[in-house]
GROMACS .gro file of C-alpha atoms in nm:
model
  495
    1MET     CA    1  -2.262   0.817  -5.117
    2ALA     CA    2  -2.224   0.480  -4.967
    3LEU     CA    3  -1.914   0.405  -4.779
    4THR     CA    4  -1.669   0.130  -4.839
    5GLU     CA    5  -1.493  -0.062  -4.603
    6ILE     CA    6  -1.137   0.128  -4.750
    7SER     CA    7  -1.289   0.481  -4.705
    8LEU     CA    8  -1.443   0.369  -4.370
    9ILE     CA    9  -1.125   0.253  -4.290
   10ARG     CA   10  -0.904   0.567  -4.422
   11ARG     CA   11  -1.181   0.797  -4.253
   12ILE     CA   12  -1.110   0.617  -3.897
   13PHE     CA   13  -0.771   0.621  -3.930
   14LEU     CA   14  -0.732   1.007  -4.064
   15LEU     CA   15  -1.004   1.077  -3.701
   16MET     CA   16  -0.711   0.856  -3.539
   17LEU     CA   17  -0.460   1.072  -3.645
   18ALA     CA   18  -0.615   1.431  -3.620
   19GLY     CA   19  -0.689   1.316  -3.231
   20VAL     CA   20  -0.343   1.184  -3.149
   21ILE     CA   21  -0.168   1.490  -3.333
   22SER     CA   22  -0.438   1.763  -3.122
   23LEU     CA   23  -0.322   1.527  -2.826
   24LEU     CA   24   0.036   1.587  -2.865
   25VAL     CA   25  -0.031   1.995  -2.943
   26ILE     CA   26  -0.238   1.982  -2.647
   27VAL     CA   27   0.065   1.854  -2.394
   28GLY     CA   28   0.279   2.084  -2.584
   29LEU     CA   29   0.093   2.377  -2.534
   30THR     CA   30  -0.003   2.275  -2.130
   31LEU     CA   31   0.366   2.172  -2.072
   32TRP     CA   32   0.456   2.530  -2.209
   33LEU     CA   33   0.210   2.733  -2.074
   34THR     CA   34   0.302   2.525  -1.669
   35GLU     CA   35   0.651   2.644  -1.728
   36ARG     CA   36   0.539   3.001  -1.791
   37VAL     CA   37   0.328   3.005  -1.432
   38ASN     CA   38   0.642   2.840  -1.267
   39ASP     CA   39   0.829   3.120  -1.413
   40HIS     CA   40   0.598   3.365  -1.290
   41SER     CA   41   0.558   3.217  -0.954
   42ASP     CA   42   0.947   3.242  -0.920
   43GLU     CA   43   0.911   3.651  -1.012
   44VAL     CA   44   0.625   3.682  -0.739
   45VAL     CA   45   0.859   3.465  -0.468
   46ARG     CA   46   1.164   3.741  -0.583
   47ALA     CA   47   0.938   4.035  -0.541
   48ARG     CA   48   0.842   3.936  -0.174
   49ASN     CA   49   1.160   3.868  -0.064
   50THR     CA   50   1.241   4.234  -0.236
   51ARG     CA   51   0.992   4.375   0.025
   52MET     CA   52   1.084   4.215   0.339
   53LEU     CA   53   1.397   4.317   0.286
   54ALA     CA   54   1.332   4.638   0.251
   55ALA     CA   55   1.127   4.645   0.529
   56THR     CA   56   1.383   4.449   0.747
   57LEU     CA   57   1.638   4.777   0.619
   58LEU     CA   58   1.369   5.024   0.784
   59SER     CA   59   1.324   4.818   1.095
   60LEU     CA   60   1.731   4.810   1.138
   61VAL     CA   61   1.761   5.176   1.055
   62GLN     CA   62   1.517   5.244   1.332
   63ASP     CA   63   1.653   5.038   1.542
   64MET     CA   64   1.988   5.188   1.543
   65GLU     CA   65   1.821   5.574   1.565
   66SER     CA   66   1.607   5.412   1.870
   67GLY     CA   67   1.930   5.319   2.006
   68GLN     CA   68   2.117   5.673   1.940
   69ARG     CA   69   1.837   5.837   2.147
   70GLY     CA   70   1.836   5.666   2.412
   71TYR     CA   71   2.204   5.695   2.476
   72LEU     CA   72   2.219   6.079   2.397
   73LEU     CA   73   1.949   6.091   2.626
   74THR     CA   74   2.091   5.859   2.908
   75HIS     CA   75   2.447   5.821   2.874
   76ASP     CA   76   2.380   5.450   2.942
   77ARG     CA   77   2.582   5.231   2.668
   78ARG     CA   78   2.311   4.974   2.723
   79TYR     CA   79   2.070   5.196   2.477
   80LEU     CA   80   2.314   5.137   2.224
   81GLU     CA   81   2.322   4.770   2.210
   82PRO     CA   82   2.011   4.792   1.926
   83TYR     CA   83   2.293   5.058   1.732
   84GLU     CA   84   2.548   4.845   1.799
   85LYS     CA   85   2.369   4.528   1.717
   86ALA     CA   86   2.208   4.645   1.396
   87LYS     CA   87   2.487   4.832   1.245
   88PRO     CA   88   2.643   4.527   1.099
   89GLN     CA   89   2.339   4.382   0.992
   90VAL     CA   90   2.242   4.673   0.775
   91ASP     CA   91   2.529   4.619   0.542
   92GLU     CA   92   2.413   4.208   0.505
   93THR     CA   93   2.092   4.298   0.411
   94LEU     CA   94   2.180   4.598   0.196
   95GLY     CA   95   2.391   4.309   0.039
   96ARG     CA   96   2.131   4.088   0.004
   97LEU     CA   97   1.843   4.306  -0.147
   98LYS     CA   98   2.136   4.426  -0.438
   99ASP     CA   99   2.166   4.089  -0.501
  100MET     CA  100   1.798   3.992  -0.523
  101ILE     CA  101   1.720   4.276  -0.762
  102ARG     CA  102   2.061   4.273  -0.958
  103ASP     CA  103   1.900   4.160  -1.318
  104ASP     CA  104   1.637   4.499  -1.271
  105PRO     CA  105   1.836   4.801  -1.392
  106ASP     CA  106   1.569   4.987  -1.219
  107GLY     CA  107   1.596   4.799  -0.934
  108THR     CA  108   1.938   4.819  -0.919
  109ALA     CA  109   1.982   5.212  -0.929
  110GLU     CA  110   1.681   5.207  -0.649
  111ALA     CA  111   1.893   5.005  -0.444
  112ALA     CA  112   2.180   5.247  -0.481
  113ARG     CA  113   2.010   5.528  -0.433
  114LEU     CA  114   1.823   5.366  -0.090
  115ALA     CA  115   2.243   5.251   0.005
  116ALA     CA  116   2.315   5.625  -0.008
  117ALA     CA  117   2.023   5.730   0.255
  118ILE     CA  118   2.101   5.463   0.450
  119ASN     CA  119   2.491   5.536   0.476
  120ASP     CA  120   2.442   5.907   0.494
  121LYS     CA  121   2.202   5.829   0.800
  122ILE     CA  122   2.446   5.621   0.951
  123ALA     CA  123   2.718   5.916   0.914
  124GLU     CA  124   2.488   6.111   1.084
  125LEU     CA  125   2.433   5.859   1.390
  126SER     CA  126   2.782   5.776   1.420
  127GLN     CA  127   2.856   6.178   1.417
  128THR     CA  128   2.648   6.194   1.729
  129VAL     CA  129   2.728   5.881   1.929
  130ALA     CA  130   3.108   5.998   1.859
  131LEU     CA  131   3.057   6.309   1.978
  132ALA     CA  132   2.862   6.188   2.308
  133ASP     CA  133   3.144   5.951   2.401
  134SER     CA  134   3.408   6.242   2.341
  135GLY     CA  135   3.145   6.420   2.637
  136ASP     CA  136   3.033   6.713   2.330
  137THR     CA  137   2.658   6.596   2.469
  138ALA     CA  138   2.573   6.951   2.356
  139GLY     CA  139   2.742   6.917   2.046
  140ALA     CA  140   2.567   6.573   1.963
  141LEU     CA  141   2.200   6.724   2.079
  142ALA     CA  142   2.284   7.048   1.849
  143VAL     CA  143   2.302   6.772   1.521
  144VAL     CA  144   1.980   6.598   1.640
  145ASN     CA  145   1.794   6.915   1.695
  146ALA     CA  146   1.933   7.054   1.359
  147ASP     CA  147   1.679   6.798   1.232
  148ARG     CA  148   1.922   6.657   0.947
  149GLY     CA  149   1.885   6.356   1.095
  150ARG     CA  150   1.467   6.364   1.033
  151ASP     CA  151   1.471   6.447   0.743
  152LEU     CA  152   1.789   6.185   0.638
  153MET     CA  153   1.515   5.916   0.799
  154GLU     CA  154   1.273   6.063   0.555
  155ASN     CA  155   1.477   5.967   0.266
  156VAL     CA  156   1.527   5.576   0.402
  157ARG     CA  157   1.184   5.581   0.389
  158GLY     CA  158   1.074   5.759   0.059
  159GLN     CA  159   1.337   5.494  -0.078
  160ILE     CA  160   1.224   5.210   0.051
  161ASN     CA  161   0.889   5.272  -0.002
  162VAL     CA  162   0.979   5.343  -0.392
  163ILE     CA  163   1.099   4.967  -0.342
  164GLY     CA  164   0.821   4.829  -0.159
  165GLN     CA  165   0.564   4.982  -0.445
  166ARG     CA  166   0.787   4.845  -0.715
  167SER     CA  167   0.758   4.475  -0.549
  168ASP     CA  168   0.374   4.533  -0.500
  169ALA     CA  169   0.358   4.652  -0.881
  170ARG     CA  170   0.593   4.349  -0.988
  171VAL     CA  171   0.359   4.110  -0.770
  172ARG     CA  172   0.038   4.203  -0.892
  173ASP     CA  173   0.154   4.178  -1.256
  174ARG     CA  174   0.294   3.858  -1.197
  175LEU     CA  175  -0.037   3.707  -1.033
  176ALA     CA  176  -0.211   3.848  -1.318
  177ALA     CA  177   0.012   3.677  -1.577
  178MET     CA  178  -0.001   3.385  -1.363
  179GLN     CA  179  -0.412   3.400  -1.384
  180GLN     CA  180  -0.386   3.449  -1.735
  181SER     CA  181  -0.189   3.146  -1.819
  182THR     CA  182  -0.416   2.947  -1.567
  183ARG     CA  183  -0.717   3.108  -1.791
  184TYR     CA  184  -0.528   2.947  -2.163
  185LEU     CA  185  -0.439   2.662  -1.933
  186THR     CA  186  -0.830   2.593  -1.885
  187PHE     CA  187  -0.888   2.700  -2.234
  188VAL     CA  188  -0.694   2.471  -2.397
  189SER     CA  189  -0.803   2.183  -2.187
  190VAL     CA  190  -1.155   2.241  -2.230
  191PHE     CA  191  -1.079   2.305  -2.636
  192ALA     CA  192  -0.886   1.974  -2.636
  193SER     CA  193  -1.189   1.781  -2.489
  194LEU     CA  194  -1.388   1.923  -2.713
  195LEU     CA  195  -1.172   1.835  -3.040
  196ILE     CA  196  -1.150   1.494  -2.860
  197ILE     CA  197  -1.533   1.486  -2.845
  198LEU     CA  198  -1.602   1.576  -3.199
  199VAL     CA  199  -1.335   1.334  -3.334
  200ALA     CA  200  -1.499   1.057  -3.135
  201ALA     CA  201  -1.839   1.138  -3.231
  202THR     CA  202  -1.757   1.168  -3.562
  203ALA     CA  203  -1.551   0.829  -3.564
  204ILE     CA  204  -1.897   0.667  -3.418
  205TRP     CA  205  -2.093   0.853  -3.630
  206THR     CA  206  -1.916   0.714  -3.961
  207THR     CA  207  -1.891   0.356  -3.800
  208SER     CA  208  -2.271   0.386  -3.732
  209ARG     CA  209  -2.331   0.497  -4.083
  210TYR     CA  210  -2.172   0.206  -4.251
  211THR     CA  211  -2.335  -0.003  -3.980
  212ARG     CA  212  -2.673   0.123  -4.138
  213GLU     CA  213  -2.576   0.084  -4.493
  214LEU     CA  214  -2.497  -0.293  -4.415
  215VAL     CA  215  -2.826  -0.374  -4.224
  216GLN     CA  216  -2.994  -0.195  -4.520
  217ALA     CA  217  -2.773  -0.412  -4.740
  218ARG     CA  218  -2.857  -0.730  -4.580
  219ARG     CA  219  -3.278  -0.623  -4.608
  220GLU     CA  220  -3.258  -0.546  -4.950
  221VAL     CA  221  -3.095  -0.889  -5.003
  222GLU     CA  222  -3.321  -1.082  -4.807
  223SER     CA  223  -3.613  -0.900  -4.987
  224ALA     CA  224  -3.447  -0.986  -5.362
  225ASN     CA  225  -3.334  -1.340  -5.264
  226ALA     CA  226  -3.628  -1.482  -5.094
  227SER     CA  227  -3.621  -1.753  -5.267
  228LEU     CA  228  -3.309  -1.845  -5.225
  229GLU     CA  229  -3.297  -1.929  -4.866
  230ALA     CA  230  -2.931  -2.133  -4.876
  231ARG     CA  231  -2.783  -1.819  -5.021
  232VAL     CA  232  -2.964  -1.604  -4.852
  233ALA     CA  233  -2.841  -1.745  -4.500
  234GLU     CA  234  -2.530  -1.763  -4.637
  235ARG     CA  235  -2.502  -1.412  -4.734
  236THR     CA  236  -2.654  -1.330  -4.368
  237ALA     CA  237  -2.454  -1.508  -4.175
  238ASP     CA  238  -2.203  -1.293  -4.380
  239LEU     CA  239  -2.312  -0.966  -4.278
  240THR     CA  240  -2.394  -1.005  -3.942
  241ARG     CA  241  -2.047  -1.142  -3.891
  242ALA     CA  242  -1.932  -0.818  -4.083
  243ASN     CA  243  -2.114  -0.642  -3.879
  244GLU     CA  244  -2.027  -0.754  -3.532
  245GLU     CA  245  -1.677  -0.709  -3.665
  246ILE     CA  246  -1.727  -0.334  -3.702
  247GLN     CA  247  -1.897  -0.248  -3.390
  248ARG     CA  248  -1.584  -0.439  -3.227
  249PHE     CA  249  -1.360  -0.214  -3.469
  250ALA     CA  250  -1.658   0.080  -3.317
  251TYR     CA  251  -1.578   0.042  -3.000
  252ILE     CA  252  -1.214   0.026  -3.004
  253VAL     CA  253  -1.179   0.323  -3.174
  254SER     CA  254  -1.437   0.466  -2.964
  255HIS     CA  255  -1.217   0.324  -2.615
  256ASP     CA  256  -0.920   0.441  -2.782
  257LEU     CA  257  -1.052   0.790  -2.859
  258ARG     CA  258  -1.167   0.844  -2.528
  259ALA     CA  259  -0.891   0.749  -2.360
  260PRO     CA  260  -0.692   1.059  -2.435
  261LEU     CA  261  -0.932   1.267  -2.321
  262VAL     CA  262  -0.941   1.090  -2.009
  263ASN     CA  263  -0.578   1.160  -1.997
  264ILE     CA  264  -0.601   1.542  -2.096
  265VAL     CA  265  -0.791   1.627  -1.805
  266GLY     CA  266  -0.630   1.383  -1.585
  267PHE     CA  267  -0.306   1.527  -1.663
  268THR     CA  268  -0.424   1.874  -1.665
  269SER     CA  269  -0.573   1.845  -1.330
  270GLU     CA  270  -0.246   1.674  -1.203
  271MET     CA  271  -0.045   1.975  -1.327
  272GLU     CA  272  -0.281   2.218  -1.165
  273ALA     CA  273  -0.265   2.057  -0.833
  274GLY     CA  274   0.190   2.009  -0.888
  275LEU     CA  275   0.179   2.374  -0.976
  276ALA     CA  276   0.068   2.456  -0.594
  277ALA     CA  277   0.303   2.174  -0.467
  278LEU     CA  278   0.596   2.366  -0.654
  279GLN     CA  279   0.500   2.709  -0.494
  280ARG     CA  280   0.482   2.638  -0.146
  281ALA     CA  281   0.819   2.446  -0.191
  282PHE     CA  282   0.950   2.746  -0.371
  283SER     CA  283   0.825   2.991  -0.109
  284ALA     CA  284   0.930   2.791   0.164
  285ASN     CA  285   1.311   2.775   0.097
  286ASP     CA  286   1.296   3.143   0.033
  287ASN     CA  287   1.387   3.128  -0.300
  288GLN     CA  288   1.735   2.966  -0.149
  289THR     CA  289   1.859   2.590  -0.211
  290PRO     CA  290   1.545   2.372  -0.250
  291ASP     CA  291   1.468   2.154   0.104
  292PRO     CA  292   1.555   1.784  -0.026
  293MET     CA  293   1.220   1.727   0.256
  294LEU     CA  294   1.019   1.969   0.093
  295LEU     CA  295   1.094   1.877  -0.259
  296GLU     CA  296   1.025   1.503  -0.132
  297GLU     CA  297   0.703   1.633  -0.011
  298ALA     CA  298   0.582   1.793  -0.330
  299ARG     CA  299   0.649   1.501  -0.474
  300GLU     CA  300   0.469   1.308  -0.221
  301VAL     CA  301   0.163   1.502  -0.300
  302THR     CA  302   0.202   1.531  -0.668
  303THR     CA  303   0.230   1.111  -0.662
  304THR     CA  304   0.022   1.017  -0.373
  305ASP     CA  305  -0.280   1.239  -0.288
  306LEU     CA  306  -0.349   1.371  -0.648
  307PRO     CA  307  -0.612   1.068  -0.696
  308GLU     CA  308  -0.790   1.197  -0.410
  309ALA     CA  309  -0.724   1.612  -0.467
  310ILE     CA  310  -0.873   1.541  -0.800
  311GLY     CA  311  -1.190   1.412  -0.689
  312PHE     CA  312  -1.242   1.735  -0.452
  313ILE     CA  313  -1.081   2.000  -0.756
  314ARG     CA  314  -1.365   1.849  -1.014
  315ALA     CA  315  -1.667   1.894  -0.682
  316SER     CA  316  -1.512   2.284  -0.663
  317THR     CA  317  -1.582   2.325  -1.013
  318THR     CA  318  -1.945   2.379  -1.005
  319LYS     CA  319  -1.920   2.638  -0.723
  320MET     CA  320  -1.651   2.770  -0.892
  321ASP     CA  321  -1.819   2.842  -1.161
  322ARG     CA  322  -2.120   3.018  -0.994
  323LEU     CA  323  -1.902   3.281  -0.806
  324ILE     CA  324  -1.723   3.320  -1.142
  325ASN     CA  325  -2.093   3.404  -1.282
  326ALA     CA  326  -2.153   3.634  -0.993
  327ILE     CA  327  -1.851   3.753  -1.022
  328LEU     CA  328  -1.884   3.852  -1.412
  329LYS     CA  329  -2.237   4.002  -1.319
  330LEU     CA  330  -2.110   4.254  -1.066
  331SER     CA  331  -1.839   4.363  -1.277
  332ARG     CA  332  -2.102   4.388  -1.529
  333GLU     CA  333  -2.323   4.638  -1.337
  334GLY     CA  334  -2.009   4.787  -1.221
  335ARG     CA  335  -1.873   4.915  -1.555
  336ARG     CA  336  -2.258   5.036  -1.677
  337GLU     CA  337  -2.199   5.425  -1.693
  338LEU     CA  338  -2.456   5.602  -1.426
  339ARG     CA  339  -2.707   5.865  -1.535
  340SER     CA  340  -2.785   6.127  -1.327
  341GLU     CA  341  -3.185   6.223  -1.366
  342ARG     CA  342  -3.461   6.354  -1.115
  343VAL     CA  343  -3.580   6.094  -0.911
  344ASP     CA  344  -3.877   6.113  -0.659
  345LEU     CA  345  -3.816   5.866  -0.418
  346ALA     CA  346  -4.185   5.820  -0.362
  347PRO     CA  347  -4.317   5.629  -0.653
  348LEU     CA  348  -3.998   5.465  -0.632
  349LEU     CA  349  -3.985   5.342  -0.332
  350ALA     CA  350  -4.375   5.269  -0.321
  351THR     CA  351  -4.314   5.075  -0.635
  352ALA     CA  352  -4.030   4.856  -0.452
  353ALA     CA  353  -4.280   4.773  -0.186
  354ALA     CA  354  -4.531   4.652  -0.407
  355SER     CA  355  -4.301   4.426  -0.574
  356VAL     CA  356  -4.297   4.236  -0.278
  357GLN     CA  357  -4.686   4.245  -0.148
  358HIS     CA  358  -4.731   3.872  -0.254
  359GLN     CA  359  -4.480   3.775  -0.053
  360LEU     CA  360  -4.596   3.981   0.258
  361ASP     CA  361  -4.966   3.874   0.186
  362GLU     CA  362  -4.824   3.488   0.243
  363ARG     CA  363  -4.624   3.553   0.554
  364GLY     CA  364  -4.905   3.797   0.700
  365ALA     CA  365  -4.714   4.070   0.706
  366ARG     CA  366  -4.721   4.438   0.604
  367ILE     CA  367  -4.490   4.726   0.514
  368GLU     CA  368  -4.537   5.062   0.592
  369LEU     CA  369  -4.447   5.414   0.369
  370GLY     CA  370  -4.313   5.704   0.575
  371ASP     CA  371  -4.528   6.044   0.507
  372ARG     CA  372  -4.299   6.196   0.283
  373PHE     CA  373  -3.992   6.105   0.091
  374PRO     CA  374  -3.769   6.389  -0.111
  375VAL     CA  375  -3.636   6.415  -0.523
  376ILE     CA  376  -3.310   6.366  -0.542
  377HIS     CA  377  -3.114   6.386  -0.877
  378SER     CA  378  -2.920   6.081  -0.915
  379ASP     CA  379  -2.948   5.758  -1.101
  380ARG     CA  380  -3.249   5.577  -1.119
  381LEU     CA  381  -3.185   5.209  -1.211
  382ALA     CA  382  -2.937   5.208  -0.914
  383LEU     CA  383  -3.171   5.355  -0.669
  384GLU     CA  384  -3.425   5.099  -0.792
  385GLN     CA  385  -3.188   4.809  -0.731
  386VAL     CA  386  -3.072   4.934  -0.426
  387PHE     CA  387  -3.408   4.952  -0.241
  388GLY     CA  388  -3.544   4.624  -0.406
  389ASN     CA  389  -3.262   4.459  -0.248
  390LEU     CA  390  -3.319   4.588   0.085
  391VAL     CA  391  -3.694   4.523   0.048
  392ASP     CA  392  -3.689   4.161  -0.125
  393ASN     CA  393  -3.391   4.115   0.249
  394ALA     CA  394  -3.629   4.231   0.498
  395VAL     CA  395  -3.902   4.026   0.335
  396LYS     CA  396  -3.699   3.684   0.303
  397TYR     CA  397  -3.557   3.714   0.716
  398LEU     CA  398  -3.864   3.820   0.884
  399SER     CA  399  -3.915   3.615   1.170
  400ALA     CA  400  -4.191   3.342   1.168
  401ASP     CA  401  -4.284   3.401   1.560
  402ARG     CA  402  -4.427   3.707   1.515
  403PRO     CA  403  -4.608   3.940   1.242
  404GLY     CA  404  -4.406   4.078   1.006
  405HIS     CA  405  -4.369   4.461   0.988
  406ILE     CA  406  -4.124   4.682   0.734
  407ARG     CA  407  -4.109   5.044   0.768
  408ILE     CA  408  -3.935   5.291   0.502
  409THR     CA  409  -3.873   5.636   0.611
  410ALA     CA  410  -3.654   5.923   0.513
  411LYS     CA  411  -3.493   6.222   0.681
  412GLU     CA  412  -3.334   6.539   0.513
  413ASP     CA  413  -3.082   6.760   0.632
  414LEU     CA  414  -2.876   7.003   0.457
  415SER     CA  415  -2.601   6.739   0.341
  416GLY     CA  416  -2.835   6.483   0.154
  417VAL     CA  417  -3.077   6.239   0.256
  418THR     CA  418  -3.102   5.893   0.495
  419ILE     CA  419  -3.343   5.653   0.387
  420GLU     CA  420  -3.438   5.368   0.646
  421VAL     CA  421  -3.536   5.056   0.552
  422ALA     CA  422  -3.643   4.884   0.901
  423ASP     CA  423  -3.798   4.526   0.965
  424ASN     CA  424  -3.881   4.310   1.316
  425GLY     CA  425  -3.745   4.035   1.157
  426ARG     CA  426  -3.457   3.775   1.223
  427GLY     CA  427  -3.193   4.028   1.321
  428ILE     CA  428  -2.816   4.031   1.278
  429ALA     CA  429  -2.559   3.956   1.527
  430PRO     CA  430  -2.289   4.258   1.600
  431ASN     CA  431  -1.999   4.080   1.477
  432ASP     CA  432  -2.185   4.034   1.144
  433HIS     CA  433  -2.272   4.407   1.069
  434GLU     CA  434  -2.012   4.437   0.857
  435ARG     CA  435  -1.947   4.061   0.714
  436ILE     CA  436  -2.284   4.077   0.571
  437PHE     CA  437  -2.145   4.356   0.293
  438GLU     CA  438  -1.899   4.115   0.220
  439LEU     CA  439  -1.891   3.950  -0.117
  440PHE     CA  440  -2.005   3.593  -0.100
  441ARG     CA  441  -2.024   3.621   0.284
  442ARG     CA  442  -2.368   3.550   0.487
  443ALA     CA  443  -2.485   3.620   0.831
  444GLY     CA  444  -2.703   3.364   1.036
  445THR     CA  445  -2.912   3.060   1.001
  446GLN     CA  446  -2.820   2.973   0.582
  447ASP     CA  447  -3.185   2.867   0.524
  448VAL     CA  448  -3.278   3.099   0.217
  449ALA     CA  449  -3.132   3.061  -0.088
  450GLY     CA  450  -2.882   3.318  -0.189
  451GLU     CA  451  -2.528   3.344  -0.302
  452GLY     CA  452  -2.404   3.644  -0.081
  453ILE     CA  453  -2.378   3.888  -0.336
  454GLY     CA  454  -2.688   4.140  -0.277
  455LEU     CA  455  -2.555   4.316   0.044
  456ALA     CA  456  -2.206   4.358  -0.147
  457HIS     CA  457  -2.365   4.478  -0.424
  458VAL     CA  458  -2.595   4.708  -0.252
  459ARG     CA  459  -2.306   4.894  -0.089
  460ALA     CA  460  -2.145   4.939  -0.439
  461LEU     CA  461  -2.405   5.104  -0.592
  462VAL     CA  462  -2.456   5.331  -0.337
  463ARG     CA  463  -2.080   5.405  -0.280
  464ARG     CA  464  -2.092   5.478  -0.636
  465LEU     CA  465  -2.370   5.719  -0.630
  466GLY     CA  466  -2.171   5.885  -0.380
  467GLY     CA  467  -2.293   5.771  -0.072
  468ASP     CA  468  -2.335   5.479   0.172
  469ILE     CA  469  -2.497   5.201   0.384
  470THR     CA  470  -2.480   5.117   0.731
  471VAL     CA  471  -2.698   4.874   0.959
  472ASP     CA  472  -2.788   4.867   1.318
  473SER     CA  473  -2.962   4.571   1.395
  474GLU     CA  474  -2.977   4.310   1.712
  475LEU     CA  475  -3.014   3.957   1.709
  476GLY     CA  476  -3.387   3.874   1.734
  477LYS     CA  477  -3.533   4.270   1.704
  478GLY     CA  478  -3.479   4.317   1.358
  479SER     CA  479  -3.238   4.544   1.145
  480ARG     CA  480  -3.258   4.901   1.030
  481PHE     CA  481  -3.068   4.951   0.711
  482LYS     CA  482  -2.960   5.334   0.663
  483VAL     CA  483  -2.912   5.464   0.331
  484ARG     CA  484  -2.709   5.785   0.313
  485LEU     CA  485  -2.753   5.977  -0.026
  486PRO     CA  486  -2.649   6.301  -0.193
  487ARG     CA  487  -2.921   6.503  -0.348
  488TYR     CA  488  -2.688   6.583  -0.615
  489SER     CA  489  -2.465   6.277  -0.735
  490ARG     CA  490  -2.119   6.447  -0.831
  491HIS     CA  491  -2.057   6.087  -0.858
  492VAL     CA  492  -2.301   6.041  -1.174
  493TYR     CA  493  -2.292   6.109  -1.508
  494THR     CA  494  -2.552   6.438  -1.577
  495GLU     CA  495  -2.683   6.418  -1.973
   0.00000   0.00000   0.00000
């Protein structure tokens, strides 16, 4: 069905209306999600301050106890200085702690129990100091030797640990909620971008269709009215003008629909960067009255440095995507249920060696397998991944200035088996022996492609199988990876 001018305008109007409504909805959602992130940030700061105050209380009580012990042993009142200095600070710190968690009924109860425990401990300390002041040193030492003070101190530590664990749990929960809100914000931004692109594409397709129909109509007119040159010329001129107007209209519509898309992307980036500045301002002021200088700094970052920051943020998106994909891959592997079966390591390692034979031939290197390999009960797929990674790494990092040699051997004892993958390659510096097993960490010259997840994945798999992996290496002299595995893995499900 051909499009009329009225139907075209109606469709374009509806598309623009849909774009504006979508923009308003997305902006509202973005503001709401940002407010949620700010609330979670405040809770994280409050929880961390609570833990800091609890740790401060423990330190103060320990200072008092140290001063008491020193005084009882030496009768020198100089040793009471920590005791006397810390005593008034305890009440002040307790008050700040209670004020920090006054809106949390459970936290208030925990703070009350902590206050009672600290008061009991201070009473015990005060009793011994008073006895010593009166000359009854034996009585004071008798109180100390009764171990009541130790029990009271353990009670204080226990209550502080409860508050600390609760604060840590709140931090984890709020950080998880912040990450979820950030993911929602990203989803909303992507959805908004796709929606506006769809609206723009539909508008362009509609106007293009209308333009094609006009061109077709012009051709039909030229064909049907070939004898009427004047009329055809007039009609052609009219159609040309109409076509130019439609093209200009399509450009304006496309530009106006693209502008919200650019604004949405920029607005979302500004909100994310602004969030970081606000978090620094709140964290630096320890939840007290905001410092105008810090607020001004955050405002300056948001208004002045954002254009440059946006470029860096967008440039890092690709890298973040690769890392996230790598993490998801590791996560999927980590969720796979391991199944125990009888595994003869000899053919398994021979297969791993054969898979890199063509690379060895290209490098003029060789791989050597030991005489005997044991049979264990473990997850076959996990073992294939472990030794496949180790052999592949050994090949990739062979030294170019000497013939490559890789040797795989096994040793058995009563507690399990140890498989060694040794090479005469580049080697690893001592300070990188642990680093290479960390996720996204690599050592040495970065001239081989990789994301730094292979050895981290290997260690995770080996430990899931109930074993461990270590490395002995010297830079320039090769490496020896030792995989320790149990004969019967208790960590693997047996069918």
